[in-house]
Amino acid sequence: MMVEFGVVAHGGVGTEEALSDGCKAACGAAFRMLEDDKCALDAVTEACRILEDDGRFNAGSGSVLRIDGKTIEMDAAVMDSEKAVGAVINIRNVKNPVLVAREVTKTPHVGLAGRGAEAFAEKIGAEPFPGVSEKALQRFHKTMSLFRAGKIGEINPLWKDADKIFFDGISFDTVGAVALDRKGSFAVATSTGGACPMMVGRVGDTPMIGCGFYAGPAGAVAVTGIGEEIVRKMFARAVYDVIENEGDVEAAGSRGIGLFDPGIAAGLIVISKKGFAVSANRSMARHVMMREV
């Protein structure tokens, strides 16, 4: 298989595959852009924007609450094989963090965080956050009820029973998209509302280059899972290196997931000119649209 252009999107490891209709909508919009000769970077940004607006995923409008029960902090990043990189970290009060990350690529910087990111978002006219979703509230209350029942350890010290929290399905998911355009450029976009539970200020893998995302001449990678574990393994870059050195996307996918103990939730999507891979050790909403040569 050789790919002329295409896009893959995911809704986060642990999401029900029934939610793949949201990923299909995101891929459809991005694929039409690629058909119209738009660049891969704009296509993946649009795919993530649609997933952020969906409300069923932990990104944008569906972002989870921090442990204080009132704070929403989001991360997003974009990158392409033409050296564009942009990330926002712990940004608040924006509807679409991925759009702000895309605008960061037009500045001299590669990342903006906290109040600086919010000031930049306001300057470019980014839409404000629509308010905490019902799903986020339900997830927060479920987490707190499990804590009060003594089923998932103590809030302090943090987090001695983290693995059990993740097993209980109230952990975290991320959205992501990878694409190849007609000109041969690759791109990736990722966005997340973080983890549940998590401290205010916590940052996972999503905005960290080589950890949550990577794109280069050989392809593009977006990953999802337990951010702290992903960062320790530089997961996205490890997967990319297999593609770059061996040219085998299926091997990159299977080996990537193999880096983690089965108890650690992990997933990935990959695209190269030789094909694509979707791999996860939990259920994961996803969709793929390709035009073969």
XYZ file of C-alpha atoms in Angstrom, residues 13-281:
269
model
C -7.572 5.226 24.556
C -10.393 3.954 26.737
C -13.127 5.622 24.699
C -15.902 3.402 23.421
C -15.602 2.423 19.783
C -19.210 3.554 19.401
C -17.833 7.098 19.560
C -15.953 6.505 16.322
C -18.714 8.420 14.545
C -17.136 11.567 15.992
C -13.761 10.548 14.595
C -15.405 9.827 11.248
C -16.820 13.354 11.134
C -13.396 14.785 11.973
C -11.691 12.679 9.308
C -14.314 13.571 6.728
C -13.727 17.294 7.133
C -9.950 16.883 7.096
C -10.037 14.561 4.080
C -12.073 17.060 2.075
C -9.444 19.684 2.852
C -6.722 17.348 1.619
C -8.715 16.663 -1.549
C -8.824 20.431 -2.086
C -5.010 20.552 -1.824
C -4.966 22.085 1.659
C -1.910 21.373 3.809
C -1.750 18.514 6.292
C -1.229 20.915 9.203
C -4.502 22.711 8.568
C -6.306 19.406 8.004
C -5.270 17.868 11.349
C -6.023 21.130 13.136
C -9.547 21.071 11.759
C -9.975 17.401 12.682
C -9.004 18.149 16.289
C -11.215 21.223 16.392
C -14.218 19.086 15.474
C -13.343 16.569 18.190
C -12.897 19.383 20.720
C -16.397 20.630 19.872
C -17.974 17.170 20.054
C -18.363 17.253 23.839
C -18.090 13.483 24.263
C -14.303 13.481 24.286
C -11.906 14.810 26.913
C -10.778 17.858 24.952
C -12.135 21.330 24.361
C -15.799 21.446 25.343
C -15.617 18.015 26.999
C -12.571 18.709 29.168
C -12.439 17.260 32.688
C -12.291 19.157 35.966
C -9.155 19.349 38.069
C -9.132 18.043 41.621
C -10.451 21.353 42.991
C -13.768 20.719 41.234
C -13.831 24.051 39.406
C -10.742 24.435 37.204
C -10.475 23.469 33.539
C -6.935 23.495 32.102
C -6.240 22.191 28.607
C -3.221 21.300 26.478
C -2.876 21.089 22.699
C -0.129 20.858 20.114
C 0.457 20.739 16.373
C 3.516 19.835 14.308
C 4.359 19.130 10.697
C 7.299 17.757 8.738
C 8.114 21.266 7.487
C 9.359 22.298 10.980
C 6.192 24.014 12.201
C 5.553 23.362 15.905
C 3.092 25.014 18.267
C 1.801 24.107 21.714
C -0.339 25.573 24.471
C -0.077 24.299 28.029
C -2.558 24.669 30.896
C -4.641 27.119 28.903
C -8.010 28.168 30.329
C -11.103 29.901 28.995
C -10.763 28.956 25.326
C -13.129 26.809 23.319
C -10.507 25.355 20.970
C -6.954 25.059 22.312
C -5.800 23.402 19.083
C -6.602 26.572 17.124
C -4.461 28.571 19.528
C -1.630 26.032 19.160
C -1.882 26.421 15.378
C -1.509 30.194 15.725
C 1.564 29.723 17.924
C 3.326 28.245 14.874
C 3.124 31.716 13.296
C 5.078 33.292 16.171
C 8.799 33.020 17.001
C 7.889 30.578 19.801
C 6.953 26.903 19.923
C 4.984 26.938 23.184
C 2.931 29.213 25.403
C 1.599 28.362 28.864
C -0.938 29.545 31.409
C -1.765 33.235 31.484
C 0.554 33.977 28.574
C -1.271 31.459 26.402
C -4.611 32.930 27.455
C -3.467 36.479 26.664
C -2.325 35.289 23.234
C -5.656 33.523 22.679
C -7.532 36.707 23.527
C -5.310 38.699 21.161
C -6.093 36.427 18.215
C -9.812 36.459 19.000
C -10.181 32.855 20.168
C -13.683 31.876 21.281
C -14.153 31.573 25.059
C -14.762 28.277 26.830
C -18.484 27.387 26.724
C -18.655 26.121 30.322
C -18.159 22.832 32.159
C -19.948 19.959 30.431
C -22.384 17.615 32.161
C -20.074 14.714 31.360
C -17.159 16.458 33.087
C -19.281 17.081 36.173
C -20.417 13.469 36.264
C -16.862 12.218 35.897
C -15.640 14.460 38.707
C -18.412 13.401 41.084
C -17.794 9.739 40.300
C -14.099 10.147 41.077
C -14.780 11.896 44.365
C -17.336 9.312 45.427
C -14.770 6.551 44.858
C -12.236 8.459 46.938
C -14.751 8.918 49.756
C -15.552 5.216 49.648
C -11.865 4.412 49.974
C -11.811 2.504 46.703
C -9.017 4.404 44.947
C -6.641 5.478 47.671
C -6.050 8.892 49.157
C -5.799 12.267 47.495
C -2.645 12.909 49.540
C -0.047 11.581 49.046
C -0.615 11.737 45.276
C -1.371 9.147 43.781
C -0.392 5.890 45.417
C -3.205 3.922 43.758
C -3.067 5.623 40.379
C -3.186 2.346 38.437
C -6.546 1.442 39.969
C -7.938 4.857 39.051
C -7.021 4.199 35.442
C -8.502 0.693 35.533
C -11.799 2.108 36.729
C -12.242 3.913 33.414
C -12.379 7.418 34.855
C -8.843 8.269 33.874
C -8.219 10.230 30.741
C -8.507 10.335 27.029
C -7.066 12.608 24.392
C -7.990 13.429 20.822
C -5.524 13.377 17.977
C -5.144 13.328 14.216
C -2.334 12.598 11.759
C -2.318 13.341 8.036
C -0.358 13.229 4.787
C -1.146 15.827 2.120
C -0.769 15.812 -1.679
C 2.585 17.601 -1.451
C 4.017 14.854 0.731
C 3.980 16.735 4.031
C 2.991 15.063 7.288
C 1.296 16.674 10.275
C -0.092 15.816 13.699
C -2.450 17.586 16.109
C -3.367 16.620 19.661
C -5.637 18.086 22.316
C -6.670 17.107 25.834
C -8.568 18.268 28.880
C -6.075 16.408 31.063
C -6.641 13.549 33.494
C -9.150 12.796 36.198
C -8.144 13.177 38.984
C -5.268 15.622 38.639
C -3.779 18.576 40.453
C -4.194 22.106 39.153
C -1.150 22.769 36.965
C -0.518 19.142 36.022
C 0.845 18.650 32.498
C 0.851 15.344 30.669
C 2.335 14.201 27.390
C -0.022 15.934 24.957
C 1.901 19.223 24.509
C 5.380 17.682 24.848
C 7.170 17.137 21.547
C 8.347 13.561 21.095
C 6.105 12.392 23.931
C 2.489 12.962 22.893
C 3.154 13.807 19.251
C 5.802 13.881 16.538
C 5.986 14.516 12.802
C 8.920 14.344 10.422
C 9.829 13.354 6.850
C 9.036 9.692 7.573
C 5.539 10.169 8.991
C 3.408 11.464 11.848
C 2.474 9.954 15.220
C -0.160 10.840 17.836
C -0.414 8.882 21.074
C -2.832 8.605 23.967
C -2.783 7.074 27.435
C -1.313 7.686 30.861
C 0.685 10.843 30.272
C 3.269 10.334 32.984
C 4.201 6.918 31.572
C 4.206 8.228 27.994
C 6.585 11.056 28.884
C 9.025 8.671 30.542
C 9.272 6.638 27.335
C 9.118 9.548 24.857
C 6.453 7.364 23.252
C 5.740 9.287 20.036
C 9.405 9.671 19.109
C 10.104 6.014 19.898
C 7.364 5.007 17.457
C 8.563 7.509 14.859
C 12.099 6.103 15.049
C 10.817 2.665 14.025
C 9.110 4.190 10.991
C 12.192 6.214 10.085
C 14.661 3.358 10.531
C 12.600 0.444 9.230
C 9.756 1.954 7.212
C 7.251 -0.436 8.776
C 4.195 1.309 10.215
C 2.573 -1.887 11.468
C 5.716 -2.822 13.361
C 5.889 0.706 14.741
C 2.355 0.373 16.065
C 2.743 -3.033 17.663
C 6.167 -2.296 19.137
C 4.938 1.008 20.465
C 2.153 -0.591 22.467
C 4.590 -3.289 23.521
C 6.621 -0.686 25.397
C 3.959 -0.664 28.111
C 2.854 -3.166 30.686
C -0.707 -4.304 29.844
C -1.908 -2.516 32.962
C -0.887 0.834 31.494
C -3.434 2.226 29.037
C -1.813 3.268 25.759
C -2.821 3.863 22.166
C -1.473 5.417 18.996
C -2.200 6.371 15.412
C 0.491 6.566 12.731
C 0.641 7.558 9.079
C 3.437 7.252 6.537
C 3.636 7.079 2.756
C 3.583 3.296 3.088
C 0.385 3.079 5.114
C -1.036 3.643 8.564
C -1.371 1.959 11.937
C -3.928 2.143 14.734
C -3.022 0.283 17.894
C -4.265 0.314 21.489
C -4.443 -1.971 24.511
